[in-house]
Amino acid sequence: MVQLRSSGAKRAAIIYNPVARGLSRRKHLLQRSTALLTQQGIQVRLVATDGPGTASAQARQQIDKGCDLIIAAGGDGTINEVANGMLHSNVPLAILPGGTANVLAREMQIPMHMERAAAQIANLQPCRIAVGALRTNGSPPRCFLCMAGAGLDAEIVSRINPNLKLRAGKLAYYAGGLRQVFRPLHEFEVVIDGSRYQASFALISRVRNYGGDLGIARGASLLRDDFEVVLFRGTQSVSYLRYLVGVAFKRITGMRGCTVLRGHSVSCQQPGGTGTYVQVDGELAGILPTTAEIVPDALTMLAPSSYLARERTHVEFAACA
């Protein structure tokens, strides 16, 4: 693969979320990151998002204005929005982590400190990847890079206090999880490439990293053209403590009540319409029914060469197993 420096990318737009947890308290990081990019021969303009749901249009506008590199600065939700505005273009996407969990940055072995991430952008390599396309309750499709979840984790996301999330970061999710412990769960039907299952939590993943701390979909990879789908059964939230132990010890495969599968098309239906929530890349996306499908050859990402080498080995090993 060709490095960015020799690919001719000279004009970049940093699309950033001004209220992201990593940026709202440390606004100087963007200025320092811009200076580091300038030292690498890249002209940069800063573009603040205008509010939720605006980053996709802003990314398209910057491409139309001639930018040959888009950099998303913020959390996974901001990156998701920016990526949705770049699908099927040849312009690469780079990321500067500045959110709560930074799942994608951790997955791709990008430094968590924004300045260190900016300093290495010229040495990243382009990689064409597939994405997931989610349709929820009749809404237009929304693409995702990391994961979508239906059931328990989306229920927790729905209860997160935005102000607490801004102040406490991931602790807000843990607090939401504790509030969910004694609440009942509803199982729903999951159809994966035509085969039917039941679950109270369905994780449809393109990455191994979950929430920045846990490896749940351990066979997933951005370099694959499919999902890893992890299904958990149970109508009592407290039963998930057993699953959490299995995840921590990397033993969920074969665990009673847990099913790990691969697929290209996933649909979730809720009998009786009880209003089960869906999340995508850590942001609430709606309620069931929902479908997720793989969109191949959808986006160019910039990634460290060490990550790409690791993932190629991982994918080749999985193909031979």
Short mmCIF file of C-alpha atoms in Angstrom, two decimals:
data_model
loop_
_atom_site.label_atom_id
_atom_site.label_comp_id
_atom_site.label_asym_id
_atom_site.label_seq_id
_atom_site.Cartn_x
_atom_site.Cartn_y
_atom_site.Cartn_z
CA MET A 1 0.00 0.00 0.00
CA VAL A 2 1.06 3.58 -0.67
CA GLN A 3 1.78 5.90 2.22
CA LEU A 4 -0.20 9.11 2.50
CA ARG A 5 2.86 11.28 1.91
CA SER A 6 3.36 9.77 -1.55
CA SER A 7 -0.34 9.66 -2.39
CA GLY A 8 -0.49 13.43 -2.85
CA ALA A 9 -2.94 14.31 -0.06
CA LYS A 10 -2.25 17.95 0.74
CA ARG A 11 -5.57 19.53 1.71
CA ALA A 12 -7.34 18.26 4.79
CA ALA A 13 -10.39 19.22 6.78
CA ILE A 14 -10.59 18.35 10.47
CA ILE A 15 -14.27 17.91 11.28
CA TYR A 16 -14.56 18.05 15.03
CA ASN A 17 -17.23 17.83 17.68
CA PRO A 18 -16.77 20.88 19.94
CA VAL A 19 -18.63 19.21 22.81
CA ALA A 20 -16.77 15.88 22.67
CA ARG A 21 -15.39 15.02 26.08
CA GLY A 22 -11.78 14.97 24.90
CA LEU A 23 -12.08 18.36 23.19
CA SER A 24 -14.43 20.48 25.28
CA ARG A 25 -11.90 20.53 28.13
CA ARG A 26 -8.75 20.69 26.02
CA LYS A 27 -9.42 22.92 23.04
CA HIS A 28 -5.69 23.58 22.61
CA LEU A 29 -5.22 20.01 21.34
CA LEU A 30 -6.82 20.85 18.01
CA GLN A 31 -4.53 23.81 17.45
CA ARG A 32 -1.45 21.75 18.28
CA SER A 33 -2.65 18.90 16.07
CA THR A 34 -3.20 21.32 13.20
CA ALA A 35 0.36 22.61 13.61
CA LEU A 36 1.72 19.06 13.51
CA LEU A 37 -0.18 18.32 10.30
CA THR A 38 1.14 21.54 8.74
CA GLN A 39 4.66 20.37 9.54
CA GLN A 40 3.86 17.22 7.53
CA GLY A 41 2.99 19.31 4.48
CA ILE A 42 -0.78 19.10 4.89
CA GLN A 43 -2.90 22.25 4.72
CA VAL A 44 -5.69 22.04 7.29
CA ARG A 45 -8.98 23.78 7.85
CA LEU A 46 -10.99 23.29 11.05
CA VAL A 47 -14.70 22.60 10.67
CA ALA A 48 -16.83 22.42 13.82
CA THR A 49 -19.98 20.30 13.68
CA ASP A 50 -23.16 22.38 13.89
CA GLY A 51 -24.97 19.85 16.05
CA PRO A 52 -26.06 16.18 16.05
CA GLY A 53 -26.50 14.77 12.57
CA THR A 54 -24.61 17.53 10.70
CA ALA A 55 -21.15 16.02 10.25
CA SER A 56 -22.13 13.84 7.26
CA ALA A 57 -23.18 16.82 5.15
CA GLN A 58 -20.13 18.78 6.29
CA ALA A 59 -17.82 15.94 5.17
CA ARG A 60 -19.47 15.88 1.73
CA GLN A 61 -19.14 19.65 1.45
CA GLN A 62 -15.42 19.54 2.26
CA ILE A 63 -14.84 16.85 -0.37
CA ASP A 64 -16.74 18.95 -2.92
CA LYS A 65 -14.47 21.88 -2.01
CA GLY A 66 -11.40 19.86 -2.96
CA CYS A 67 -10.18 18.30 0.28
CA ASP A 68 -8.30 15.08 -0.39
CA LEU A 69 -8.21 14.01 3.26
CA ILE A 70 -10.93 14.16 5.90
CA ILE A 71 -9.96 13.87 9.57
CA ALA A 72 -12.66 13.18 12.16
CA ALA A 73 -11.84 14.50 15.63
CA GLY A 74 -14.08 13.30 18.43
CA GLY A 75 -15.66 10.08 19.60
CA ASP A 76 -17.10 7.11 17.74
CA GLY A 77 -20.40 8.91 17.16
CA THR A 78 -18.67 11.80 15.38
CA ILE A 79 -16.52 9.41 13.34
CA ASN A 80 -19.68 7.51 12.36
CA GLU A 81 -21.37 10.67 11.11
CA VAL A 82 -18.32 11.83 9.16
CA ALA A 83 -17.92 8.39 7.55
CA ASN A 84 -21.56 8.44 6.43
CA GLY A 85 -20.77 11.49 4.35
CA MET A 86 -17.75 9.83 2.68
CA LEU A 87 -19.10 6.49 1.50
CA HIS A 88 -17.97 5.32 -1.94
CA SER A 89 -15.64 8.29 -2.37
CA ASN A 90 -11.89 7.87 -2.89
CA VAL A 91 -11.03 10.40 -0.19
CA PRO A 92 -9.47 8.70 2.86
CA LEU A 93 -10.65 9.14 6.44
CA ALA A 94 -8.24 9.53 9.37
CA ILE A 95 -9.24 9.86 13.01
CA LEU A 96 -8.09 11.87 16.01
CA PRO A 97 -9.58 10.30 19.15
CA GLY A 98 -11.40 12.77 21.39
CA GLY A 99 -14.47 10.95 22.68
CA THR A 100 -15.55 8.82 25.59
CA ALA A 101 -14.67 5.24 24.58
CA ASN A 102 -12.72 5.74 21.32
CA VAL A 103 -13.48 2.16 20.26
CA LEU A 104 -12.31 2.55 16.66
CA ALA A 105 -9.05 4.25 17.62
CA ARG A 106 -8.26 1.50 20.13
CA GLU A 107 -9.14 -1.17 17.59
CA MET A 108 -6.80 0.36 15.01
CA GLN A 109 -3.96 0.91 17.52
CA ILE A 110 -4.05 4.68 17.06
CA PRO A 111 -2.55 6.66 19.97
CA MET A 112 -5.17 7.90 22.42
CA HIS A 113 -3.40 11.25 22.80
CA MET A 114 -4.61 13.50 19.98
CA GLU A 115 -1.24 15.15 19.31
CA ARG A 116 0.53 11.80 19.01
CA ALA A 117 -2.20 10.59 16.66
CA ALA A 118 -1.80 13.72 14.52
CA ALA A 119 1.98 13.35 14.39
CA GLN A 120 1.75 9.95 12.67
CA ILE A 121 -0.96 10.69 10.08
CA ALA A 122 1.49 11.12 7.19
CA ASN A 123 2.81 7.61 7.84
CA LEU A 124 -0.57 5.86 7.86
CA GLN A 125 -1.56 3.54 5.05
CA PRO A 126 -4.86 3.59 3.13
CA CYS A 127 -7.09 0.56 3.47
CA ARG A 128 -10.40 -0.02 1.71
CA ILE A 129 -12.97 -1.51 4.10
CA ALA A 130 -16.56 -2.68 4.24
CA VAL A 131 -19.08 -1.05 6.59
CA GLY A 132 -22.40 -2.05 8.08
CA ALA A 133 -25.65 -0.43 6.92
CA LEU A 134 -28.37 -0.25 9.56
CA ARG A 135 -32.05 0.38 8.91
CA THR A 136 -34.18 0.85 12.01
CA ASN A 137 -37.97 0.90 12.14
CA GLY A 138 -38.31 2.15 8.57
CA SER A 139 -35.69 4.92 8.83
CA PRO A 140 -33.13 5.64 6.06
CA PRO A 141 -29.96 3.50 6.19
CA ARG A 142 -27.18 4.56 8.55
CA CYS A 143 -23.73 3.08 8.09
CA PHE A 144 -21.46 2.08 10.95
CA LEU A 145 -17.80 1.22 11.28
CA CYS A 146 -17.71 -0.48 14.69
CA MET A 147 -20.93 -2.11 15.85
CA ALA A 148 -24.66 -2.05 16.33
CA GLY A 149 -26.45 -3.52 19.32
CA ALA A 150 -30.06 -4.39 20.07
CA GLY A 151 -31.43 -5.10 23.52
CA LEU A 152 -29.46 -4.73 26.74
CA ASP A 153 -26.61 -2.43 25.70
CA ALA A 154 -28.91 -0.13 23.73
CA GLU A 155 -31.23 0.02 26.74
CA ILE A 156 -28.27 1.22 28.81
CA VAL A 157 -27.36 3.81 26.14
CA SER A 158 -30.95 5.08 26.20
CA ARG A 159 -30.63 5.83 29.93
CA ILE A 160 -27.31 7.69 29.78
CA ASN A 161 -27.44 11.24 31.10
CA PRO A 162 -25.60 13.39 28.49
CA ASN A 163 -24.25 15.77 31.15
CA LEU A 164 -22.95 12.86 33.22
CA LYS A 165 -21.36 11.36 30.10
CA LEU A 166 -19.57 14.65 29.42
CA ARG A 167 -18.28 14.88 33.00
CA ALA A 168 -17.61 11.24 33.83
CA GLY A 169 -16.93 9.58 30.48
CA LYS A 170 -17.25 5.79 30.51
CA LEU A 171 -18.32 5.84 34.15
CA ALA A 172 -21.69 7.10 32.88
CA TYR A 173 -22.14 3.81 31.01
CA TYR A 174 -21.20 1.79 34.07
CA ALA A 175 -23.72 3.77 36.10
CA GLY A 176 -26.35 3.07 33.45
CA GLY A 177 -25.50 -0.62 33.57
CA LEU A 178 -25.93 -0.74 37.34
CA ARG A 179 -29.37 0.86 37.02
CA GLN A 180 -30.32 -1.88 34.57
CA VAL A 181 -29.28 -4.83 36.76
CA PHE A 182 -32.68 -5.55 38.28
CA ARG A 183 -34.81 -4.62 35.29
CA PRO A 184 -36.41 -7.37 33.15
CA LEU A 185 -35.31 -7.90 29.56
CA HIS A 186 -37.35 -8.90 26.52
CA GLU A 187 -36.11 -11.51 24.11
CA PHE A 188 -36.55 -10.91 20.39
CA GLU A 189 -36.00 -12.80 17.16
CA VAL A 190 -32.70 -12.49 15.30
CA VAL A 191 -32.37 -13.74 11.71
CA ILE A 192 -28.79 -14.18 10.46
CA ASP A 193 -28.49 -15.06 6.77
CA GLY A 194 -31.86 -16.80 6.99
CA SER A 195 -31.30 -18.75 10.25
CA ARG A 196 -33.45 -17.81 13.27
CA TYR A 197 -32.36 -17.30 16.87
CA GLN A 198 -33.59 -15.68 20.10
CA ALA A 199 -31.69 -13.10 22.16
CA SER A 200 -32.10 -10.31 24.67
CA PHE A 201 -28.84 -8.72 23.49
CA ALA A 202 -27.56 -8.98 19.92
CA LEU A 203 -24.15 -7.49 19.10
CA ILE A 204 -23.52 -7.01 15.37
CA SER A 205 -19.84 -6.16 15.18
CA ARG A 206 -17.07 -5.23 12.78
CA VAL A 207 -14.49 -4.88 15.58
CA ARG A 208 -13.22 -6.98 18.46
CA ASN A 209 -13.09 -4.11 20.94
CA TYR A 210 -16.31 -3.35 22.83
CA GLY A 211 -16.59 -0.11 24.77
CA GLY A 212 -12.83 0.34 24.88
CA ASP A 213 -12.36 -2.33 27.56
CA LEU A 214 -13.75 -5.70 26.47
CA GLY A 215 -13.12 -8.10 23.61
CA ILE A 216 -16.50 -9.66 22.82
CA ALA A 217 -16.55 -10.29 19.05
CA ARG A 218 -13.06 -11.75 19.03
CA GLY A 219 -13.19 -12.94 15.42
CA ALA A 220 -14.32 -9.61 13.95
CA SER A 221 -12.10 -7.49 11.72
CA LEU A 222 -12.42 -4.35 9.63
CA LEU A 223 -10.61 -6.26 6.88
CA ARG A 224 -13.37 -8.88 6.65
CA ASP A 225 -16.50 -8.49 4.55
CA ASP A 226 -18.90 -9.81 7.16
CA PHE A 227 -20.17 -9.30 10.70
CA GLU A 228 -19.40 -11.26 13.81
CA VAL A 229 -22.72 -11.57 15.64
CA VAL A 230 -22.78 -12.41 19.34
CA LEU A 231 -26.16 -13.35 20.83
CA PHE A 232 -26.97 -13.50 24.54
CA ARG A 233 -30.15 -15.02 25.97
CA GLY A 234 -31.91 -14.30 29.27
CA THR A 235 -34.78 -12.19 30.55
CA GLN A 236 -33.05 -11.09 33.78
CA SER A 237 -30.26 -8.51 33.55
CA VAL A 238 -28.47 -10.00 36.55
CA SER A 239 -27.77 -13.14 34.51
CA TYR A 240 -25.41 -11.04 32.38
CA LEU A 241 -22.93 -10.98 35.24
CA ARG A 242 -22.09 -14.56 34.26
CA TYR A 243 -21.59 -13.49 30.65
CA LEU A 244 -19.36 -10.63 31.78
CA VAL A 245 -17.09 -13.11 33.56
CA GLY A 246 -16.97 -15.23 30.40
CA VAL A 247 -16.00 -12.20 28.33
CA ALA A 248 -13.31 -11.19 30.83
CA PHE A 249 -11.75 -14.68 30.63
CA LYS A 250 -12.26 -14.96 26.84
CA ARG A 251 -14.55 -17.96 27.20
CA ILE A 252 -17.90 -16.92 25.78
CA THR A 253 -17.66 -19.28 22.79
CA GLY A 254 -19.62 -22.37 23.81
CA MET A 255 -20.99 -20.71 26.95
CA ARG A 256 -24.61 -21.67 27.71
CA GLY A 257 -26.93 -18.93 26.52
CA CYS A 258 -24.32 -17.36 24.22
CA THR A 259 -24.02 -17.93 20.46
CA VAL A 260 -21.26 -16.58 18.21
CA LEU A 261 -21.90 -16.51 14.45
CA ARG A 262 -20.77 -14.85 11.23
CA GLY A 263 -23.11 -13.30 8.68
CA HIS A 264 -23.71 -10.69 5.99
CA SER A 265 -27.34 -9.86 6.79
CA VAL A 266 -28.93 -9.58 10.24
CA SER A 267 -32.49 -8.63 11.14
CA CYS A 268 -34.07 -8.24 14.58
CA GLN A 269 -37.82 -8.33 15.14
CA GLN A 270 -39.67 -7.72 18.40
CA PRO A 271 -42.88 -9.76 18.76
CA GLY A 272 -45.57 -7.60 20.29
CA GLY A 273 -43.69 -4.35 19.66
CA THR A 274 -42.34 -3.79 23.20
CA GLY A 275 -39.98 -1.00 22.09
CA THR A 276 -36.55 -2.66 22.29
CA TYR A 277 -33.80 -0.10 21.68
CA VAL A 278 -31.01 -0.19 19.08
CA GLN A 279 -27.63 1.58 19.32
CA VAL A 280 -25.00 2.16 16.67
CA ASP A 281 -21.38 3.04 17.54
CA GLY A 282 -22.50 4.04 21.04
CA GLU A 283 -25.34 6.34 19.96
CA LEU A 284 -29.06 5.58 20.26
CA ALA A 285 -30.44 4.69 16.80
CA GLY A 286 -34.11 3.87 17.46
CA ILE A 287 -36.18 0.79 18.25
CA LEU A 288 -36.83 -2.57 16.62
CA PRO A 289 -37.41 -3.78 13.96
CA THR A 290 -33.95 -3.31 12.47
CA THR A 291 -31.78 -4.82 9.74
CA ALA A 292 -28.02 -4.65 9.21
CA GLU A 293 -26.24 -5.54 5.99
CA ILE A 294 -22.62 -5.50 4.88
CA VAL A 295 -21.66 -2.85 2.32
CA PRO A 296 -18.38 -4.01 0.72
CA ASP A 297 -15.64 -1.69 -0.58
CA ALA A 298 -17.36 1.31 1.02
CA LEU A 299 -14.70 3.51 2.61
CA THR A 300 -10.98 4.24 2.62
CA MET A 301 -9.51 4.39 6.13
CA LEU A 302 -5.99 5.43 7.10
CA ALA A 303 -4.45 2.94 9.52
CA PRO A 304 -1.06 2.13 11.06
CA SER A 305 0.92 -0.46 9.12
CA SER A 306 1.29 -2.53 12.31
CA TYR A 307 -2.49 -2.76 12.63
CA LEU A 308 -2.92 -3.81 8.99
CA ALA A 309 -0.24 -6.48 9.31
CA ARG A 310 -1.90 -7.85 12.47
CA GLU A 311 -5.33 -7.90 10.86
CA ARG A 312 -4.13 -9.62 7.69
CA THR A 313 -2.63 -12.38 9.85
CA HIS A 314 -5.82 -12.58 11.90
CA VAL A 315 -8.04 -12.85 8.82
CA GLU A 316 -5.81 -15.39 7.09
CA PHE A 317 -5.66 -17.53 10.24
CA ALA A 318 -9.47 -17.43 10.59
CA ALA A 319 -9.88 -18.43 6.93
CA CYS A 320 -7.65 -21.48 7.44
CA ALA A 321 -9.28 -22.56 10.73
#
